[in-house]
């Protein structure tokens, strides 16, 4: 019987020329993520899903590990197309190995034998048709680390653009200049999961801090709309000092970058750390505001964090968007994207009209998804 590795290795294409170079002795170097792995013939990179065969790099293509419709607020994007439906898809694999990963069943495929998630074959146009038929405003590569499967995302995003959908990544941000240039024509929104501001902690997760900081700066310079999320974990990334350095860095890139600080709960291999409390979120949010960030949000605790679910004008404090969890209860941004009270521009990507929220909860798409996707066995 075919193993998951056999199955995934059969659903690949040669990597985009922009995302790898050929080295001596049939080796290649991959630029799809910040690891920039040199890969010998017959070997795979750190992510396990990109591999060198015959001196060529191959990348995952032609399947999804899951697809789901989410409110855009779940991603979270709070300053883009509020109330819209985000059609989300993911593949398998990741370049990091966070012990608290909430998507470990898909992200740790091929690394952890317990991570078993069925893959389903699908054509890019089928996914986009499905997104349109569900009423989605955008399509999002998420669940696994999308950078390592960028070719597949771009194949889908090209169809999405033709269908007038926006496109987004929900990513750990461990990118390279090459992969960001490759994505640039096709992507509108990018959420970076900034997990810590400590080099040692990033080593524990299998990465480095600097490529992630470079990604945030570069995305902002490119004009791609960026929001940042930090899962607040007691004893890991919640010291005043670390949060101050993190938020001062973000404010230095732009005080208009929204920062979401969200609550940890025990998951995967991290079961002995206390859950994040509302008080811990409020303290972190205060630090973010002190550092100069104008839009600070606290997530995962609907109703427990007061004003930190809402968007207010940074100039006059007028309430612009009221939220409870993913549900929007009021929307007051003008068609031009301004505060209705003082006229200040509200940074973000806004539609001219708020078309009401399609859903405030995730759901698995209706047919024809189930008939158009073929299970790979
Ligand atoms: S995506 Fe990252 S981890 Fe995977 S092969 Fe390329 S550089 Fe290595």
mmCIF file of C-alpha atoms and ligand atoms in Angstrom:
data_model
loop_
_atom_site.group_PDB
_atom_site.id
_atom_site.type_symbol
_atom_site.label_atom_id
_atom_site.label_comp_id
_atom_site.label_asym_id
_atom_site.label_seq_id
_atom_site.Cartn_x
_atom_site.Cartn_y
_atom_site.Cartn_z
ATOM 1 C CA UNK A 1 0.000 0.000 0.000
ATOM 2 C CA UNK A 2 1.247 3.469 -0.881
ATOM 3 C CA UNK A 3 2.506 5.557 2.031
ATOM 4 C CA UNK A 4 1.594 9.216 2.505
ATOM 5 C CA UNK A 5 5.089 10.058 1.281
ATOM 6 C CA UNK A 6 4.544 8.027 -1.927
ATOM 7 C CA UNK A 7 1.225 9.759 -2.483
ATOM 8 C CA UNK A 8 2.552 13.271 -1.930
ATOM 9 C CA UNK A 9 5.670 12.620 -4.001
ATOM 10 C CA UNK A 10 3.424 11.641 -6.910
ATOM 11 C CA UNK A 11 1.511 14.930 -6.742
ATOM 12 C CA UNK A 12 4.248 17.371 -7.624
ATOM 13 C CA UNK A 13 5.571 19.585 -10.392
ATOM 14 C CA UNK A 14 8.992 20.943 -11.052
ATOM 15 C CA UNK A 15 9.438 23.977 -8.815
ATOM 16 C CA UNK A 16 9.219 27.446 -10.353
ATOM 17 C CA UNK A 17 12.574 28.516 -11.834
ATOM 18 C CA UNK A 18 12.409 31.644 -9.668
ATOM 19 C CA UNK A 19 12.306 29.503 -6.542
ATOM 20 C CA UNK A 20 15.410 27.380 -6.953
ATOM 21 C CA UNK A 21 18.864 27.262 -8.455
ATOM 22 C CA UNK A 22 20.944 24.348 -9.614
ATOM 23 C CA UNK A 23 24.214 23.765 -7.804
ATOM 24 C CA UNK A 24 27.142 21.471 -8.524
ATOM 25 C CA UNK A 25 26.906 17.664 -8.221
ATOM 26 C CA UNK A 26 23.207 17.680 -9.071
ATOM 27 C CA UNK A 27 22.375 19.566 -5.909
ATOM 28 C CA UNK A 28 19.779 22.366 -5.812
ATOM 29 C CA UNK A 29 19.083 25.276 -3.486
ATOM 30 C CA UNK A 30 15.460 26.080 -2.690
ATOM 31 C CA UNK A 31 14.334 29.689 -2.081
ATOM 32 C CA UNK A 32 10.725 28.986 -1.184
ATOM 33 C CA UNK A 33 11.349 29.679 2.482
ATOM 34 C CA UNK A 34 13.986 31.250 4.678
ATOM 35 C CA UNK A 35 15.799 27.957 5.259
ATOM 36 C CA UNK A 36 17.165 28.143 1.686
ATOM 37 C CA UNK A 37 17.969 24.426 1.866
ATOM 38 C CA UNK A 38 20.773 23.027 -0.239
ATOM 39 C CA UNK A 39 19.346 19.644 -1.265
ATOM 40 C CA UNK A 40 21.346 16.691 -2.561
ATOM 41 C CA UNK A 41 19.917 14.450 -5.263
ATOM 42 C CA UNK A 42 17.370 12.025 -3.847
ATOM 43 C CA UNK A 43 16.853 14.128 -0.697
ATOM 44 C CA UNK A 44 14.072 16.386 0.551
ATOM 45 C CA UNK A 45 14.339 19.799 2.231
ATOM 46 C CA UNK A 46 13.563 20.532 5.875
ATOM 47 C CA UNK A 47 9.861 20.771 5.031
ATOM 48 C CA UNK A 48 9.927 17.174 3.637
ATOM 49 C CA UNK A 49 7.587 18.058 0.781
ATOM 50 C CA UNK A 50 10.040 19.647 -1.700
ATOM 51 C CA UNK A 51 12.677 17.270 -3.000
ATOM 52 C CA UNK A 52 15.497 16.885 -5.481
ATOM 53 C CA UNK A 53 15.081 14.274 -8.159
ATOM 54 C CA UNK A 54 17.618 14.048 -10.946
ATOM 55 C CA UNK A 55 19.003 17.493 -10.174
ATOM 56 C CA UNK A 56 15.595 19.179 -10.364
ATOM 57 C CA UNK A 57 13.542 20.499 -7.459
ATOM 58 C CA UNK A 58 9.965 19.241 -7.225
ATOM 59 C CA UNK A 59 7.174 20.997 -5.315
ATOM 60 C CA UNK A 60 3.692 19.874 -4.187
ATOM 61 C CA UNK A 61 0.959 20.415 -6.747
ATOM 62 C CA UNK A 62 -2.600 19.372 -7.510
ATOM 63 C CA UNK A 63 -4.146 18.500 -4.152
ATOM 64 C CA UNK A 64 -5.546 19.994 -0.965
ATOM 65 C CA UNK A 65 -5.395 18.637 2.554
ATOM 66 C CA UNK A 66 -8.528 20.587 3.420
ATOM 67 C CA UNK A 67 -10.822 23.376 2.244
ATOM 68 C CA UNK A 68 -13.198 25.412 4.367
ATOM 69 C CA UNK A 69 -15.130 28.666 4.255
ATOM 70 C CA UNK A 70 -14.173 31.041 7.033
ATOM 71 C CA UNK A 71 -15.200 34.545 8.021
ATOM 72 C CA UNK A 72 -12.221 36.751 7.121
ATOM 73 C CA UNK A 73 -12.130 37.803 10.767
ATOM 74 C CA UNK A 74 -10.964 34.282 11.649
ATOM 75 C CA UNK A 75 -7.728 34.541 9.651
ATOM 76 C CA UNK A 76 -7.522 37.132 11.330
ATOM 77 C CA UNK A 77 -7.792 40.141 9.020
ATOM 78 C CA UNK A 78 -9.594 43.035 10.730
ATOM 79 C CA UNK A 79 -8.641 45.741 8.206
ATOM 80 C CA UNK A 80 -9.615 44.035 4.958
ATOM 81 C CA UNK A 81 -12.985 43.326 3.380
ATOM 82 C CA UNK A 82 -14.744 43.097 6.733
ATOM 83 C CA UNK A 83 -17.564 40.591 6.860
ATOM 84 C CA UNK A 84 -16.358 38.808 3.723
ATOM 85 C CA UNK A 85 -16.158 35.075 3.276
ATOM 86 C CA UNK A 86 -12.637 33.684 2.917
ATOM 87 C CA UNK A 87 -12.432 30.402 1.025
ATOM 88 C CA UNK A 88 -9.474 28.713 2.704
ATOM 89 C CA UNK A 89 -7.419 25.794 1.452
ATOM 90 C CA UNK A 90 -4.260 24.087 2.602
ATOM 91 C CA UNK A 91 -1.805 21.418 1.545
ATOM 92 C CA UNK A 92 0.414 19.377 3.854
ATOM 93 C CA UNK A 93 3.748 20.134 5.499
ATOM 94 C CA UNK A 94 5.597 22.972 7.212
ATOM 95 C CA UNK A 95 9.122 24.336 7.477
ATOM 96 C CA UNK A 96 8.811 24.751 11.273
ATOM 97 C CA UNK A 97 7.807 22.284 13.987
ATOM 98 C CA UNK A 98 6.092 24.303 16.721
ATOM 99 C CA UNK A 99 5.234 22.145 19.706
ATOM 100 C CA UNK A 100 1.916 23.992 20.178
ATOM 101 C CA UNK A 101 0.763 23.968 16.540
ATOM 102 C CA UNK A 102 -3.030 24.085 16.248
ATOM 103 C CA UNK A 103 -2.871 22.722 12.683
ATOM 104 C CA UNK A 104 -0.337 19.974 13.399
ATOM 105 C CA UNK A 105 -2.387 17.254 11.684
ATOM 106 C CA UNK A 106 -1.731 18.961 8.345
ATOM 107 C CA UNK A 107 1.469 20.882 9.078
ATOM 108 C CA UNK A 108 3.469 17.985 10.513
ATOM 109 C CA UNK A 109 2.625 15.435 7.806
ATOM 110 C CA UNK A 110 5.692 13.356 6.889
ATOM 111 C CA UNK A 111 7.393 14.486 10.117
ATOM 112 C CA UNK A 112 5.087 13.099 12.795
ATOM 113 C CA UNK A 113 3.558 9.671 12.030
ATOM 114 C CA UNK A 114 0.422 10.655 13.994
ATOM 115 C CA UNK A 115 -0.219 13.544 11.577
ATOM 116 C CA UNK A 116 -2.444 11.818 9.060
ATOM 117 C CA UNK A 117 -4.695 13.949 6.909
ATOM 118 C CA UNK A 118 -6.283 12.746 3.666
ATOM 119 C CA UNK A 119 -5.223 14.616 0.551
ATOM 120 C CA UNK A 120 -7.696 15.213 -2.265
ATOM 121 C CA UNK A 121 -6.868 15.880 -5.898
ATOM 122 C CA UNK A 122 -8.336 19.036 -7.321
ATOM 123 C CA UNK A 123 -7.820 21.451 -10.218
ATOM 124 C CA UNK A 124 -7.115 25.115 -9.422
ATOM 125 C CA UNK A 125 -10.121 26.278 -11.443
ATOM 126 C CA UNK A 126 -12.380 23.894 -9.519
ATOM 127 C CA UNK A 127 -11.353 25.413 -6.208
ATOM 128 C CA UNK A 128 -11.926 28.925 -7.523
ATOM 129 C CA UNK A 129 -15.312 28.016 -9.012
ATOM 130 C CA UNK A 130 -16.239 26.558 -5.672
ATOM 131 C CA UNK A 131 -15.107 29.703 -3.856
ATOM 132 C CA UNK A 132 -17.194 31.882 -6.193
ATOM 133 C CA UNK A 133 -20.251 29.662 -5.865
ATOM 134 C CA UNK A 134 -20.012 29.884 -2.066
ATOM 135 C CA UNK A 135 -19.951 33.693 -2.232
ATOM 136 C CA UNK A 136 -16.316 34.142 -1.213
ATOM 137 C CA UNK A 137 -14.644 37.558 -1.584
ATOM 138 C CA UNK A 138 -11.157 36.110 -1.298
ATOM 139 C CA UNK A 139 -9.239 32.862 -1.388
ATOM 140 C CA UNK A 140 -6.629 32.042 1.241
ATOM 141 C CA UNK A 141 -3.711 29.632 1.360
ATOM 142 C CA UNK A 142 -3.530 28.515 4.990
ATOM 143 C CA UNK A 143 -3.581 25.454 7.346
ATOM 144 C CA UNK A 144 -0.093 24.328 6.288
ATOM 145 C CA UNK A 145 2.753 26.805 5.679
ATOM 146 C CA UNK A 146 1.832 28.285 2.291
ATOM 147 C CA UNK A 147 5.337 29.494 1.425
ATOM 148 C CA UNK A 148 6.553 25.932 0.903
ATOM 149 C CA UNK A 149 3.704 25.303 -1.545
ATOM 150 C CA UNK A 150 3.832 28.679 -3.306
ATOM 151 C CA UNK A 151 3.616 27.279 -6.852
ATOM 152 C CA UNK A 152 0.268 25.662 -6.053
ATOM 153 C CA UNK A 153 -1.031 28.836 -4.415
ATOM 154 C CA UNK A 154 -0.034 30.963 -7.415
ATOM 155 C CA UNK A 155 -1.718 28.516 -9.810
ATOM 156 C CA UNK A 156 -4.943 29.007 -7.839
ATOM 157 C CA UNK A 157 -4.475 32.753 -7.334
ATOM 158 C CA UNK A 158 -4.172 33.271 -11.117
ATOM 159 C CA UNK A 159 -7.664 31.834 -11.553
ATOM 160 C CA UNK A 160 -8.845 33.767 -8.504
ATOM 161 C CA UNK A 161 -7.692 37.068 -10.035
ATOM 162 C CA UNK A 162 -9.571 36.266 -13.252
ATOM 163 C CA UNK A 163 -12.665 35.673 -11.107
ATOM 164 C CA UNK A 164 -12.083 39.022 -9.292
ATOM 165 C CA UNK A 165 -11.312 37.404 -5.955
ATOM 166 C CA UNK A 166 -8.629 38.763 -3.662
ATOM 167 C CA UNK A 167 -5.879 36.397 -2.525
ATOM 168 C CA UNK A 168 -4.123 35.979 0.800
ATOM 169 C CA UNK A 169 -1.493 34.019 2.697
ATOM 170 C CA UNK A 170 -1.711 33.045 6.366
ATOM 171 C CA UNK A 171 1.935 32.303 7.014
ATOM 172 C CA UNK A 172 4.760 32.050 9.521
ATOM 173 C CA UNK A 173 6.570 34.709 7.479
ATOM 174 C CA UNK A 174 9.771 32.705 7.008
ATOM 175 C CA UNK A 175 10.108 33.952 3.438
ATOM 176 C CA UNK A 176 12.896 35.003 1.082
ATOM 177 C CA UNK A 177 13.092 37.985 -1.305
ATOM 178 C CA UNK A 178 12.729 35.493 -4.173
ATOM 179 C CA UNK A 179 9.469 33.950 -2.986
ATOM 180 C CA UNK A 180 7.941 37.333 -2.143
ATOM 181 C CA UNK A 181 8.749 38.621 -5.641
ATOM 182 C CA UNK A 182 7.224 35.438 -7.062
ATOM 183 C CA UNK A 183 4.014 36.005 -5.072
ATOM 184 C CA UNK A 184 3.849 39.766 -5.514
ATOM 185 C CA UNK A 185 1.693 39.955 -8.679
ATOM 186 C CA UNK A 186 -0.909 37.601 -7.267
ATOM 187 C CA UNK A 187 -1.321 38.338 -3.575
ATOM 188 C CA UNK A 188 -3.253 41.124 -1.823
ATOM 189 C CA UNK A 189 -3.151 40.319 1.879
ATOM 190 C CA UNK A 190 -0.560 38.612 4.064
ATOM 191 C CA UNK A 191 -0.910 37.593 7.686
ATOM 192 C CA UNK A 192 2.342 36.886 9.485
ATOM 193 C CA UNK A 193 2.375 34.786 12.632
ATOM 194 C CA UNK A 194 5.135 36.489 14.646
ATOM 195 C CA UNK A 195 5.700 33.861 17.301
ATOM 196 C CA UNK A 196 8.361 35.490 19.419
ATOM 197 C CA UNK A 197 11.027 38.184 19.383
ATOM 198 C CA UNK A 198 13.704 35.907 20.767
ATOM 199 C CA UNK A 199 16.231 34.109 18.585
ATOM 200 C CA UNK A 200 16.498 31.162 20.979
ATOM 201 C CA UNK A 201 12.746 30.618 20.941
ATOM 202 C CA UNK A 202 12.700 30.621 17.163
ATOM 203 C CA UNK A 203 15.458 27.999 17.204
ATOM 204 C CA UNK A 204 13.205 25.816 19.368
ATOM 205 C CA UNK A 205 10.530 26.073 16.670
ATOM 206 C CA UNK A 206 12.987 25.235 13.908
ATOM 207 C CA UNK A 207 13.470 28.718 12.474
ATOM 208 C CA UNK A 208 15.242 32.057 12.790
ATOM 209 C CA UNK A 209 13.848 35.440 13.751
ATOM 210 C CA UNK A 210 15.604 37.630 11.187
ATOM 211 C CA UNK A 211 13.963 36.232 8.000
ATOM 212 C CA UNK A 212 10.560 36.837 9.551
ATOM 213 C CA UNK A 213 11.370 40.438 10.449
ATOM 214 C CA UNK A 214 12.742 40.960 6.932
ATOM 215 C CA UNK A 215 9.503 39.537 5.496
ATOM 216 C CA UNK A 216 7.336 41.942 7.487
ATOM 217 C CA UNK A 217 9.402 44.932 6.397
ATOM 218 C CA UNK A 218 9.510 43.787 2.773
ATOM 219 C CA UNK A 219 5.776 43.070 2.553
ATOM 220 C CA UNK A 220 5.015 46.528 3.867
ATOM 221 C CA UNK A 221 7.404 48.126 1.361
ATOM 222 C CA UNK A 222 5.777 46.117 -1.443
ATOM 223 C CA UNK A 223 2.377 47.554 -0.592
ATOM 224 C CA UNK A 224 0.859 44.186 0.319
ATOM 225 C CA UNK A 225 -1.573 44.599 3.213
ATOM 226 C CA UNK A 226 -0.027 42.995 6.320
ATOM 227 C CA UNK A 227 -1.537 42.073 9.656
ATOM 228 C CA UNK A 228 0.414 40.383 12.441
ATOM 229 C CA UNK A 229 -0.771 37.835 14.963
ATOM 230 C CA UNK A 230 1.063 36.688 18.077
ATOM 231 C CA UNK A 231 -0.199 33.736 20.064
ATOM 232 C CA UNK A 232 0.574 34.773 23.644
ATOM 233 C CA UNK A 233 2.103 31.873 25.584
ATOM 234 C CA UNK A 234 2.982 32.185 29.267
ATOM 235 C CA UNK A 235 6.693 31.774 29.876
ATOM 236 C CA UNK A 236 7.471 31.597 26.153
ATOM 237 C CA UNK A 237 6.875 35.026 24.646
ATOM 238 C CA UNK A 238 4.928 37.048 27.222
ATOM 239 C CA UNK A 239 7.596 38.987 29.108
ATOM 240 C CA UNK A 240 7.159 42.774 29.119
ATOM 241 C CA UNK A 241 10.622 43.132 27.689
ATOM 242 C CA UNK A 242 10.075 40.780 24.751
ATOM 243 C CA UNK A 243 6.641 42.196 23.927
ATOM 244 C CA UNK A 244 8.027 45.726 24.058
ATOM 245 C CA UNK A 245 10.817 44.909 21.622
ATOM 246 C CA UNK A 246 8.386 43.075 19.326
ATOM 247 C CA UNK A 247 5.812 45.843 19.186
ATOM 248 C CA UNK A 248 8.418 48.605 18.911
ATOM 249 C CA UNK A 249 9.759 46.785 15.857
ATOM 250 C CA UNK A 250 6.275 46.579 14.305
ATOM 251 C CA UNK A 251 5.515 50.227 15.053
ATOM 252 C CA UNK A 252 8.867 51.107 13.479
ATOM 253 C CA UNK A 253 7.782 49.409 10.233
ATOM 254 C CA UNK A 254 4.399 51.153 10.428
ATOM 255 C CA UNK A 255 2.188 52.126 13.380
ATOM 256 C CA UNK A 256 -0.775 51.285 11.131
ATOM 257 C CA UNK A 257 0.003 47.547 11.007
ATOM 258 C CA UNK A 258 -2.746 45.794 12.993
ATOM 259 C CA UNK A 259 -1.379 43.532 15.740
ATOM 260 C CA UNK A 260 -3.566 40.709 17.036
ATOM 261 C CA UNK A 261 -2.541 39.161 20.310
ATOM 262 C CA UNK A 262 -4.416 35.896 20.769
ATOM 263 C CA UNK A 263 -4.956 33.376 23.531
ATOM 264 C CA UNK A 264 -3.064 30.081 23.747
ATOM 265 C CA UNK A 265 -4.713 26.868 24.794
ATOM 266 C CA UNK A 266 -2.977 23.528 25.249
ATOM 267 C CA UNK A 267 -2.416 21.743 21.955
ATOM 268 C CA UNK A 268 -0.211 19.112 20.285
ATOM 269 C CA UNK A 269 2.912 18.630 22.430
ATOM 270 C CA UNK A 270 2.536 21.683 24.656
ATOM 271 C CA UNK A 271 0.158 20.478 27.343
ATOM 272 C CA UNK A 272 1.787 21.708 30.538
ATOM 273 C CA UNK A 273 1.534 25.455 29.933
ATOM 274 C CA UNK A 274 -1.310 27.472 31.439
ATOM 275 C CA UNK A 275 -3.958 28.836 29.104
ATOM 276 C CA UNK A 276 -3.739 32.539 28.324
ATOM 277 C CA UNK A 277 -6.136 34.642 30.415
ATOM 278 C CA UNK A 278 -7.965 37.829 29.366
ATOM 279 C CA UNK A 279 -5.773 39.769 31.815
ATOM 280 C CA UNK A 280 -2.655 38.531 30.051
ATOM 281 C CA UNK A 281 -4.046 39.660 26.689
ATOM 282 C CA UNK A 282 -4.962 43.073 28.080
ATOM 283 C CA UNK A 283 -1.449 43.544 29.483
ATOM 284 C CA UNK A 284 0.141 42.591 26.152
ATOM 285 C CA UNK A 285 -2.217 44.904 24.275
ATOM 286 C CA UNK A 286 -1.275 47.810 26.559
ATOM 287 C CA UNK A 287 2.374 47.202 25.745
ATOM 288 C CA UNK A 288 1.568 47.253 22.019
ATOM 289 C CA UNK A 289 -0.261 50.560 22.353
ATOM 290 C CA UNK A 290 2.569 52.060 24.424
ATOM 291 C CA UNK A 291 4.957 51.094 21.642
ATOM 292 C CA UNK A 292 2.920 53.217 19.240
ATOM 293 C CA UNK A 293 0.753 50.670 17.445
ATOM 294 C CA UNK A 294 -2.577 52.272 16.543
ATOM 295 C CA UNK A 295 -4.625 49.115 15.961
ATOM 296 C CA UNK A 296 -4.228 46.452 18.633
ATOM 297 C CA UNK A 297 -6.665 43.564 18.970
ATOM 298 C CA UNK A 298 -7.106 40.696 21.408
ATOM 299 C CA UNK A 299 -8.496 37.460 20.054
ATOM 300 C CA UNK A 300 -9.900 34.051 20.917
ATOM 301 C CA UNK A 301 -11.845 35.383 23.894
ATOM 302 C CA UNK A 302 -15.103 36.886 22.625
ATOM 303 C CA UNK A 303 -16.689 39.251 25.120
ATOM 304 C CA UNK A 304 -13.796 39.011 27.603
ATOM 305 C CA UNK A 305 -11.439 41.671 26.261
ATOM 306 C CA UNK A 306 -13.688 44.748 26.102
ATOM 307 C CA UNK A 307 -12.764 47.265 23.418
ATOM 308 C CA UNK A 308 -9.990 45.093 22.020
ATOM 309 C CA UNK A 309 -12.313 43.361 19.558
ATOM 310 C CA UNK A 310 -13.441 46.656 18.004
ATOM 311 C CA UNK A 311 -11.855 48.994 15.495
ATOM 312 C CA UNK A 312 -11.818 52.653 16.502
ATOM 313 C CA UNK A 313 -10.553 55.651 14.594
ATOM 314 C CA UNK A 314 -6.938 56.305 15.565
ATOM 315 C CA UNK A 315 -7.620 60.070 15.388
ATOM 316 C CA UNK A 316 -10.969 60.719 17.099
ATOM 317 C CA UNK A 317 -11.720 57.274 18.677
ATOM 318 C CA UNK A 318 -15.030 56.956 16.847
ATOM 319 C CA UNK A 319 -16.276 53.357 16.767
ATOM 320 C CA UNK A 320 -15.769 52.084 13.199
ATOM 321 C CA UNK A 321 -16.358 48.326 13.433
ATOM 322 C CA UNK A 322 -17.915 46.553 16.425
ATOM 323 C CA UNK A 323 -17.182 42.836 16.777
ATOM 324 C CA UNK A 324 -17.968 39.950 19.067
ATOM 325 C CA UNK A 325 -15.637 37.125 18.144
ATOM 326 C CA UNK A 326 -15.918 36.811 14.361
ATOM 327 C CA UNK A 327 -19.357 38.461 14.286
ATOM 328 C CA UNK A 328 -19.646 42.070 13.134
ATOM 329 C CA UNK A 329 -22.418 44.005 14.852
ATOM 330 C CA UNK A 330 -21.714 47.475 13.412
ATOM 331 C CA UNK A 331 -19.802 48.821 10.425
ATOM 332 C CA UNK A 332 -19.349 52.560 9.888
ATOM 333 C CA UNK A 333 -16.381 53.059 7.553
ATOM 334 C CA UNK A 334 -17.296 55.289 4.611
ATOM 335 C CA UNK A 335 -17.248 54.005 0.996
ATOM 336 C CA UNK A 336 -13.950 55.885 0.554
ATOM 337 C CA UNK A 337 -12.428 54.090 3.546
ATOM 338 C CA UNK A 338 -12.571 57.004 5.992
ATOM 339 C CA UNK A 339 -13.814 57.622 9.505
ATOM 340 C CA UNK A 340 -17.377 59.025 9.237
ATOM 341 C CA UNK A 341 -16.697 61.424 12.093
ATOM 342 C CA UNK A 342 -13.316 63.077 11.457
ATOM 343 C CA UNK A 343 -12.617 61.876 7.907
ATOM 344 C CA UNK A 344 -9.268 60.251 8.685
ATOM 345 C CA UNK A 345 -8.269 57.453 6.322
ATOM 346 C CA UNK A 346 -8.657 54.043 7.953
ATOM 347 C CA UNK A 347 -5.659 51.975 6.820
ATOM 348 C CA UNK A 348 -6.600 48.702 5.147
ATOM 349 C CA UNK A 349 -8.299 47.289 2.066
ATOM 350 C CA UNK A 350 -11.987 48.133 2.119
ATOM 351 C CA UNK A 351 -14.825 47.491 -0.286
ATOM 352 C CA UNK A 352 -16.931 50.527 -1.137
ATOM 353 C CA UNK A 353 -19.949 48.984 0.533
ATOM 354 C CA UNK A 354 -20.333 46.696 3.506
ATOM 355 C CA UNK A 355 -22.400 43.862 2.074
ATOM 356 C CA UNK A 356 -23.340 42.377 5.402
ATOM 357 C CA UNK A 357 -21.533 39.432 6.854
ATOM 358 C CA UNK A 358 -22.005 36.152 4.992
ATOM 359 C CA UNK A 359 -21.052 33.991 7.949
ATOM 360 C CA UNK A 360 -19.625 34.476 11.422
ATOM 361 C CA UNK A 361 -18.511 30.874 11.732
ATOM 362 C CA UNK A 362 -16.381 28.454 9.705
ATOM 363 C CA UNK A 363 -18.120 25.815 7.630
ATOM 364 C CA UNK A 364 -17.130 23.101 5.198
ATOM 365 C CA UNK A 365 -18.246 24.019 1.673
ATOM 366 C CA UNK A 366 -21.339 22.408 0.195
ATOM 367 C CA UNK A 367 -21.180 20.286 -2.936
ATOM 368 C CA UNK A 368 -19.869 20.301 -5.622
ATOM 369 C CA UNK A 369 -16.637 20.260 -3.582
ATOM 370 C CA UNK A 370 -17.102 16.668 -2.531
ATOM 371 C CA UNK A 371 -17.696 15.487 -6.091
ATOM 372 C CA UNK A 372 -14.969 17.554 -7.710
ATOM 373 C CA UNK A 373 -12.266 16.491 -5.314
ATOM 374 C CA UNK A 374 -10.980 12.992 -5.674
ATOM 375 C CA UNK A 375 -9.525 11.268 -2.646
ATOM 376 C CA UNK A 376 -5.950 10.126 -3.195
ATOM 377 C CA UNK A 377 -5.274 6.646 -1.892
HETATM 378 S S1 LIG B 1 10.521 25.258 1.314
HETATM 379 FE FE1 LIG B 1 12.046 25.784 2.863
HETATM 380 S S2 LIG B 1 12.292 23.901 4.050
HETATM 381 FE FE2 LIG B 1 11.297 23.321 2.134
HETATM 382 S S3 LIG B 1 12.977 22.769 0.766
HETATM 383 FE FE3 LIG B 1 12.526 24.912 0.386
HETATM 384 S S4 LIG B 1 13.937 26.044 1.684
HETATM 385 FE FE4 LIG B 1 13.879 23.927 2.459
#
